[in-house]
PDB file of C-alpha atoms in Angstrom:
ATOM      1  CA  UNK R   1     -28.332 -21.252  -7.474  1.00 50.00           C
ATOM      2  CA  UNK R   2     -25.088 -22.643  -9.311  1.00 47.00           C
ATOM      3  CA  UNK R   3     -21.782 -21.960  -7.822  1.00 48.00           C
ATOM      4  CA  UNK R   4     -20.194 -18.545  -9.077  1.00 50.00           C
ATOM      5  CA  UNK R   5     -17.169 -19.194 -11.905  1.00 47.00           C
ATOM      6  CA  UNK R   6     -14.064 -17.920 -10.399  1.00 49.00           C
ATOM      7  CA  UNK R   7     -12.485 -15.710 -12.813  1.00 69.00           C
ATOM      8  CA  UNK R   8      -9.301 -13.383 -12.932  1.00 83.00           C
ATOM      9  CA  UNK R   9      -9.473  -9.849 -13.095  1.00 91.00           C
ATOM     10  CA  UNK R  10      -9.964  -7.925 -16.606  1.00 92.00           C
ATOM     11  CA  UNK R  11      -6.687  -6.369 -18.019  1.00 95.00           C
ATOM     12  CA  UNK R  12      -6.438  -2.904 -18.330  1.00 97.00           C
ATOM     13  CA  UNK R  13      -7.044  -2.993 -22.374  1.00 95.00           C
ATOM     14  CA  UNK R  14      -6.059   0.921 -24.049  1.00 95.00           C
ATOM     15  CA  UNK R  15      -9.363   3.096 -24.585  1.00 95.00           C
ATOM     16  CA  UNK R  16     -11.271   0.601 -21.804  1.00 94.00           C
ATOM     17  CA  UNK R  17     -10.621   2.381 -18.598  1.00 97.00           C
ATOM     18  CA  UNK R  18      -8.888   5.502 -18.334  1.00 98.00           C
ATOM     19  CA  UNK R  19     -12.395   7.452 -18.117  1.00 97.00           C
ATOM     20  CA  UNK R  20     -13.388   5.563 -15.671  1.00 98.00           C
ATOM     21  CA  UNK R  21     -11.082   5.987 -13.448  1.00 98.00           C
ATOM     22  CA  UNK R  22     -11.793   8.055 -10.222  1.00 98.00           C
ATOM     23  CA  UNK R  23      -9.959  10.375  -7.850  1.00 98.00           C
ATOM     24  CA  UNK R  24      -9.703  10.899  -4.513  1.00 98.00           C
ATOM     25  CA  UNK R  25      -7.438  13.564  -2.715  1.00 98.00           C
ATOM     26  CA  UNK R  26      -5.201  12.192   0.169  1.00 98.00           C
ATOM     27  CA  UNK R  27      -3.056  14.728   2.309  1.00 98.00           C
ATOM     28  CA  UNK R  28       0.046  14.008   2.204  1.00 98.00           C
ATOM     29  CA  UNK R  29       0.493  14.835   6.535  1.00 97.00           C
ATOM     30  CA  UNK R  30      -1.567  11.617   6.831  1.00 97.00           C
ATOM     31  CA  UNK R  31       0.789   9.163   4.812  1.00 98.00           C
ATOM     32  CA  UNK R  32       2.847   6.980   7.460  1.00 97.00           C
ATOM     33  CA  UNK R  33       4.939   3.936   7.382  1.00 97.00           C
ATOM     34  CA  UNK R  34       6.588   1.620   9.671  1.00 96.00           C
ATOM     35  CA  UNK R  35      10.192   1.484   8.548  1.00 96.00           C
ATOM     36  CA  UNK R  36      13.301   0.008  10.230  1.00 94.00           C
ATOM     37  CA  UNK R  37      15.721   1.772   7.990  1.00 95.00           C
ATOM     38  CA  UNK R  38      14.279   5.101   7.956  1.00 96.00           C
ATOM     39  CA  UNK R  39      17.153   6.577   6.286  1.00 96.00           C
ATOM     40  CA  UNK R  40      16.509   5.135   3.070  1.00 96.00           C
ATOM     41  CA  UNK R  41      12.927   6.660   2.943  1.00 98.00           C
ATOM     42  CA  UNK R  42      10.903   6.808   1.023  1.00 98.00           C
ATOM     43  CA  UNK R  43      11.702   3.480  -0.640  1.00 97.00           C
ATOM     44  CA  UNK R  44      10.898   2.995  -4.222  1.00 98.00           C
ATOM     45  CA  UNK R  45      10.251  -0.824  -5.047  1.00 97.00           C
ATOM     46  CA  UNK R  46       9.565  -2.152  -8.553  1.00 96.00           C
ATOM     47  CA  UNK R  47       8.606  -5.404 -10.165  1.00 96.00           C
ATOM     48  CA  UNK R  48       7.989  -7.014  -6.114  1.00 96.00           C
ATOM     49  CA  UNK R  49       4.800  -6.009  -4.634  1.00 96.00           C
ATOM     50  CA  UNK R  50       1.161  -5.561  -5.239  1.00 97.00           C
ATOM     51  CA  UNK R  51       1.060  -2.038  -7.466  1.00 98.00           C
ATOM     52  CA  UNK R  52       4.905  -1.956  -8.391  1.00 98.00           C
ATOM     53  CA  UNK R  53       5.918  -1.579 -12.095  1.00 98.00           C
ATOM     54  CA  UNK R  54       6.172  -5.071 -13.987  1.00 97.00           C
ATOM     55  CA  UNK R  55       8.654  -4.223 -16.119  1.00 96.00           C
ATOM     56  CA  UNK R  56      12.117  -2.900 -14.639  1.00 94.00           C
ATOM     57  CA  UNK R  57      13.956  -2.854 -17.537  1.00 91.00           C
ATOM     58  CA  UNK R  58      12.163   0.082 -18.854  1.00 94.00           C
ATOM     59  CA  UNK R  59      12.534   3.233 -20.162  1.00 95.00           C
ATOM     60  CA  UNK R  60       9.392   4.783 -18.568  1.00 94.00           C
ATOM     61  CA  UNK R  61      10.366   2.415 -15.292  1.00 97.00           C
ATOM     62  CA  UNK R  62       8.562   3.911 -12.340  1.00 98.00           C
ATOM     63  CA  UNK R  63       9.006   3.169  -8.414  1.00 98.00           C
ATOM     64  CA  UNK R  64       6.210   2.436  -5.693  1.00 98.00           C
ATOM     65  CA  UNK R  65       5.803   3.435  -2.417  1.00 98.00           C
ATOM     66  CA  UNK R  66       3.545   1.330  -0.044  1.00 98.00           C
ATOM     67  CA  UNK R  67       2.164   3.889   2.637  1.00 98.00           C
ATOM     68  CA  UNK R  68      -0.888   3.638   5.017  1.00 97.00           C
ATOM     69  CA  UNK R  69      -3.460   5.770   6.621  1.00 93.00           C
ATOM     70  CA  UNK R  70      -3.400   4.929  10.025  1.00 96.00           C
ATOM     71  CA  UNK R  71      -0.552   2.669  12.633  1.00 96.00           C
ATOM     72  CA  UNK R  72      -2.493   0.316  12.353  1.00 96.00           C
ATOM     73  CA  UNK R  73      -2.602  -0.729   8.992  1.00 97.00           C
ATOM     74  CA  UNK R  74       0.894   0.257   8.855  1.00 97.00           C
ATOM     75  CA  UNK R  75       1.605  -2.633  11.082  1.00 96.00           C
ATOM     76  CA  UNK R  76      -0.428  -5.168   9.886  1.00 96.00           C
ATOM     77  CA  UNK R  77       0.745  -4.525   6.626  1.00 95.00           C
ATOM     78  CA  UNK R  78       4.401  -4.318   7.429  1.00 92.00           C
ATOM     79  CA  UNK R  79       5.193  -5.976  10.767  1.00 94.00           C
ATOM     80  CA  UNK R  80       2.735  -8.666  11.057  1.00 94.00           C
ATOM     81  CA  UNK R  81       2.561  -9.631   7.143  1.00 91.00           C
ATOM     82  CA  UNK R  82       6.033  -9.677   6.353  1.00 88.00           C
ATOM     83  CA  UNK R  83       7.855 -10.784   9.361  1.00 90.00           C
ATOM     84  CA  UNK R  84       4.891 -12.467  11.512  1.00 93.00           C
ATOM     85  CA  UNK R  85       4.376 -16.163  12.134  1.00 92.00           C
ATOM     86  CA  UNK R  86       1.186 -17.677  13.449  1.00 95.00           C
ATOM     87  CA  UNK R  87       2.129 -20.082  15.366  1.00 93.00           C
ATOM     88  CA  UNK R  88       0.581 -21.776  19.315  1.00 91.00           C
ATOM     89  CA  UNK R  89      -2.578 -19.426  19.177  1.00 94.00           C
ATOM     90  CA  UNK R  90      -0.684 -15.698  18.097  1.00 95.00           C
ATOM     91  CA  UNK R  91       1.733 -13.916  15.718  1.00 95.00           C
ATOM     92  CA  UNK R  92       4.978 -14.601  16.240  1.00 96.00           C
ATOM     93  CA  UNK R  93       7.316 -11.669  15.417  1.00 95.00           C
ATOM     94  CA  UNK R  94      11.144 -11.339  16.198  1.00 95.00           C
ATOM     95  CA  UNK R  95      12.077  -8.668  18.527  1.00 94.00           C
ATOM     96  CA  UNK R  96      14.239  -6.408  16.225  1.00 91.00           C
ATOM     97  CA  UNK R  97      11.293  -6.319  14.260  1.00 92.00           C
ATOM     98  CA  UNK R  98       9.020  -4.980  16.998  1.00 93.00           C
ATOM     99  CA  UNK R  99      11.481  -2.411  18.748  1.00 91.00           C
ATOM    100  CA  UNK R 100      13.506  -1.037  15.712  1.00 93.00           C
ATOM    101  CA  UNK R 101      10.614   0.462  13.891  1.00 95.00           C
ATOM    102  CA  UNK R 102      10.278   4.163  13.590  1.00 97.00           C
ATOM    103  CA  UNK R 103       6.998   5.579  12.150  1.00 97.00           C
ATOM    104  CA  UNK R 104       7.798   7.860   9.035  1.00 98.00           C
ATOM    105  CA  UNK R 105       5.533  10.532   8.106  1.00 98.00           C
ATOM    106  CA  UNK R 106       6.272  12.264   4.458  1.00 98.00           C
ATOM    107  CA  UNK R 107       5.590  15.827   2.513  1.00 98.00           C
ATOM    108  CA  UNK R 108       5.933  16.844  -0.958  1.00 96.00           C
ATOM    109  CA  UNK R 109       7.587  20.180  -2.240  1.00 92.00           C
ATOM    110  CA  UNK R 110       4.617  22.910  -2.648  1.00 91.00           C
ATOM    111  CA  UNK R 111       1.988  20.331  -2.349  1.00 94.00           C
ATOM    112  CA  UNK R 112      -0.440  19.055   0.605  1.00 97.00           C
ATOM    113  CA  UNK R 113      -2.663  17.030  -1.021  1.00 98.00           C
ATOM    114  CA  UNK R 114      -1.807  13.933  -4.108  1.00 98.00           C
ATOM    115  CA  UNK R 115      -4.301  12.873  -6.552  1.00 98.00           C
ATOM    116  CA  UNK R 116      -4.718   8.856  -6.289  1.00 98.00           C
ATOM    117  CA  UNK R 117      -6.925   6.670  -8.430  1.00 98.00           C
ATOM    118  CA  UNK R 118      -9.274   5.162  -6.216  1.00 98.00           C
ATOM    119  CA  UNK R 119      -9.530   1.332  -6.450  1.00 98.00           C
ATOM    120  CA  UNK R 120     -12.269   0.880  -3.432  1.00 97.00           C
ATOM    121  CA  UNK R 121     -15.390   0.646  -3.018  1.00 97.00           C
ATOM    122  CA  UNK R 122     -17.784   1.778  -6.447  1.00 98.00           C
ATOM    123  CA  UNK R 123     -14.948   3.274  -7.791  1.00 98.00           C
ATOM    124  CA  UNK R 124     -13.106  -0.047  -8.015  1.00 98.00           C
ATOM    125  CA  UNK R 125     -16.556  -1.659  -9.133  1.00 97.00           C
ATOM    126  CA  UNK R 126     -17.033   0.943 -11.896  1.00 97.00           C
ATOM    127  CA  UNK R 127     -14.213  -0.186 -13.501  1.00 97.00           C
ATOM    128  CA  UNK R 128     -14.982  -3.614 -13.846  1.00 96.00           C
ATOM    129  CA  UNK R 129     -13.076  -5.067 -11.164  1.00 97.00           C
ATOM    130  CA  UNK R 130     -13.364  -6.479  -7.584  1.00 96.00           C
ATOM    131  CA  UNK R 131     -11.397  -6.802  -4.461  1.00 95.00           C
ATOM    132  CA  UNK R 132      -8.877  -9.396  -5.959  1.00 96.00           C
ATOM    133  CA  UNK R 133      -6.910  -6.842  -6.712  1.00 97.00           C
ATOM    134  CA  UNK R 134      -6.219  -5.710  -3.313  1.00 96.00           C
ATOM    135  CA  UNK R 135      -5.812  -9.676  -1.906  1.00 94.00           C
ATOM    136  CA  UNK R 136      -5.333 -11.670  -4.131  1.00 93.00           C
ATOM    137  CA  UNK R 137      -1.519 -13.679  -3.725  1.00 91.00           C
ATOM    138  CA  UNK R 138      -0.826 -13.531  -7.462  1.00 93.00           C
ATOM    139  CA  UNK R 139      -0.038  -9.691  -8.567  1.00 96.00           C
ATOM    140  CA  UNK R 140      -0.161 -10.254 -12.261  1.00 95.00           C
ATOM    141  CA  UNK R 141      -2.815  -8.013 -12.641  1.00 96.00           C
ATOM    142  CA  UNK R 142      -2.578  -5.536 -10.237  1.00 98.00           C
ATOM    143  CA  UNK R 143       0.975  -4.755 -11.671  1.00 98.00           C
ATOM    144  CA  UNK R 144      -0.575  -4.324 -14.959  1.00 98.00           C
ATOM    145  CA  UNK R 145      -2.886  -1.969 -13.393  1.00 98.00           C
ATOM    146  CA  UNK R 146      -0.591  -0.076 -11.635  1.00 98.00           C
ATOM    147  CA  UNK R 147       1.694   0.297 -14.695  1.00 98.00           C
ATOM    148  CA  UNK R 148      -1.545   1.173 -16.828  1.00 98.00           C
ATOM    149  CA  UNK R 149      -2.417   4.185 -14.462  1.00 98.00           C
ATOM    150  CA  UNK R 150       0.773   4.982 -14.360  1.00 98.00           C
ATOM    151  CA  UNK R 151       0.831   5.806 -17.679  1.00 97.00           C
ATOM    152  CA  UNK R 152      -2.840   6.814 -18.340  1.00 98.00           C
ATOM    153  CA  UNK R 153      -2.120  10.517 -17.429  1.00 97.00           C
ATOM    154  CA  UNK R 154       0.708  12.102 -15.514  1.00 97.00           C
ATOM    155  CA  UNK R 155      -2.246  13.363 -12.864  1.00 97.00           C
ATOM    156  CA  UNK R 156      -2.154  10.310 -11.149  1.00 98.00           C
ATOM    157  CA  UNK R 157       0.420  10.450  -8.588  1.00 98.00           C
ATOM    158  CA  UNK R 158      -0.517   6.931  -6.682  1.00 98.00           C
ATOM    159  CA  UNK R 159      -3.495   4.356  -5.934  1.00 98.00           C
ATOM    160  CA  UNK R 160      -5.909   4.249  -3.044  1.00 98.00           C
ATOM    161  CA  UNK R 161      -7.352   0.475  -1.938  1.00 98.00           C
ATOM    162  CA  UNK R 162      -8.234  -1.569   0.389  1.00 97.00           C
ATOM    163  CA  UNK R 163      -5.586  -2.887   2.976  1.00 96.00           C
ATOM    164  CA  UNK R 164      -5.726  -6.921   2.287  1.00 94.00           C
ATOM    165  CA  UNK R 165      -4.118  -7.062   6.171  1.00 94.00           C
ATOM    166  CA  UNK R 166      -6.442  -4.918   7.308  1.00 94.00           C
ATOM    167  CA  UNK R 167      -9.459  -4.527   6.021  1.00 91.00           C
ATOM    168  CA  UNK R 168     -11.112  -1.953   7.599  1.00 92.00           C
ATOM    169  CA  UNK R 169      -8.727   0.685   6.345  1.00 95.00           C
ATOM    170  CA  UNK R 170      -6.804   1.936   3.328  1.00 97.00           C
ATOM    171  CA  UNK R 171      -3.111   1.364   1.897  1.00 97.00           C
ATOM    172  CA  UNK R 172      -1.466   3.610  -0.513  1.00 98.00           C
ATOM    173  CA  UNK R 173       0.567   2.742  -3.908  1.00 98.00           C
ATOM    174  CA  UNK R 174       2.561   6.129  -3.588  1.00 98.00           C
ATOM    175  CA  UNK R 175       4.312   6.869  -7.439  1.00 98.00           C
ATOM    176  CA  UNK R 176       8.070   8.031  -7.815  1.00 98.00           C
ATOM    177  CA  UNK R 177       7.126  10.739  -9.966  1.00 97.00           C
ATOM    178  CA  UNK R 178       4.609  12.071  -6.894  1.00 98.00           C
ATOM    179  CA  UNK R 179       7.948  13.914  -5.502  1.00 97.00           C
ATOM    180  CA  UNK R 180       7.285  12.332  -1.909  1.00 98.00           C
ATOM    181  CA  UNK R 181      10.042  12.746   0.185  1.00 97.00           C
ATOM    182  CA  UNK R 182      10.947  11.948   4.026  1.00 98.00           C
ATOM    183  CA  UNK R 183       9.917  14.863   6.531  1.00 97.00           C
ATOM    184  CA  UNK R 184      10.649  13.024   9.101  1.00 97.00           C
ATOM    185  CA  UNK R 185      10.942   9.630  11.327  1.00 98.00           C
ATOM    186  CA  UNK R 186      10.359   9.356  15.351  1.00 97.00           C
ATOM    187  CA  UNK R 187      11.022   5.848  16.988  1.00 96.00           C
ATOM    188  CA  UNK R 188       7.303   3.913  17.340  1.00 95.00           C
ATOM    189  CA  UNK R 189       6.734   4.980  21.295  1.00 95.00           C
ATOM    190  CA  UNK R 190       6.523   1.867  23.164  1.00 95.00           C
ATOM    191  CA  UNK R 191       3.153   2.504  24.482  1.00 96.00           C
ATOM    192  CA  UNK R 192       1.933   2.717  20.502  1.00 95.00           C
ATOM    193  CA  UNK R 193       3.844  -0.858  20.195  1.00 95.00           C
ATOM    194  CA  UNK R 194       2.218  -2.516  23.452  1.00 96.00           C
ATOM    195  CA  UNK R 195      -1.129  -1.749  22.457  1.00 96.00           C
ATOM    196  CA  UNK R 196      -0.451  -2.608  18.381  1.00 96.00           C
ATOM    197  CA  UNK R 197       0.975  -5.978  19.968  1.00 96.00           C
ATOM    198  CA  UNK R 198      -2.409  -6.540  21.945  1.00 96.00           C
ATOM    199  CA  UNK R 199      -5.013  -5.585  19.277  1.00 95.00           C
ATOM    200  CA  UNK R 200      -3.125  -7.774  16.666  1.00 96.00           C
ATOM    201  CA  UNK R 201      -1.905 -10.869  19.309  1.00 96.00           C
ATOM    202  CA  UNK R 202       1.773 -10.018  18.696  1.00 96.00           C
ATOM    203  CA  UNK R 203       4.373 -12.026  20.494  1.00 94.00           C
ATOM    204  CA  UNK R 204       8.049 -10.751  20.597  1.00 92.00           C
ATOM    205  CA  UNK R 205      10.314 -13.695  20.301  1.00 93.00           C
TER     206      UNK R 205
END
């Protein structure tokens, strides 16, 4: 059998996707993050990170915000991914990292469920795509995505995929226009932290 070519994701072309695209229904109680400065939350990024908006400048400029569905992912995604070093047989995270975390948990005004275009599983598939999106390093494309859905119908309040730190479970792309806002933010116990530190072989240093 030859070797498979590698090639980059499709673009999202006008008139090529939008009817593909399928939803799923996420409550809003189960969105979490792992935040040190939970007083700025929800934070809004742009033009940065996997499913932000490409281009800033903008009129129709939109902001992202990266939640998860469970601690766990939360932490890989967050702790481990952004401030971990692997380094003498475990992650290496500083301290502050580890103990100034609060967990932030989010509602939306008359709403308990948002409306997120699923890029998992067949859903991603149907469209003509692959997991790439979700890990690949280079976020050309999923930033053209995630502008592209943005603006393929005002339904669409986020994106559902695959957590590229954690695999087993999902990562949300939550959209400024969703009206998510803080409910509140308790200080990560440090029972939760001891045993997110042993699954993932943390090490404070």
């Amino acid at each position: 059998m030859a070797p498979e070519v590698q090639r980059q994701l499709r673009l999202p072309e006008p008139g090529s996707f939008e009817a593909l695209l399928r939803p799923c229904r996420i409550a809003v109680a189960s969105l979490l993050r792992l935040s040190r400065y939970p007083a700025t939350e929800p934070y809004w990024s742009a033009g940065v990170y996997r499913f932000d908006d490409p281009d800033v400048g903008a009129a129709d400029a939109f902001g992202t915000c990266y939640t998860a569905s469970t601690l766990e992912v939360a932490f890989a995604e967050s702790v481990i991914h952004e401030c971990g070093r692997f380094a003498g047989g475990c992650y290496e995270v500083p301290a502050a990292e580890l103990s100034e975390r609060s967990v932030v948990s989010f509602a939306c005004e008359g709403r308990k469920t948002l409306v997120l275009a699923d890029l998992s599983g067949a859903a991603l598939k149907a469209l003509g795509l692959n997991n790439d999106i979700s890990a690949s390093g280079d976020y050309t494309s999923s930033q053209a995505w995630a502008r592209a859905i943005h603006g393929a119908s005002p339904r669409w309040d986020g994106i559902r995929y695959v957590s590229r730190q954690m695999n087993k479970g999902f990562a949300y792309a939550i959209f400024e226009r969703s009206g998510l806002r803080k409910l509140r933010a308790e200080k990560l116990k440090t029972r939760q932290l001891d045993e997110l530190c042993d699954r993932f072989n943390v090490t404070a240093v």
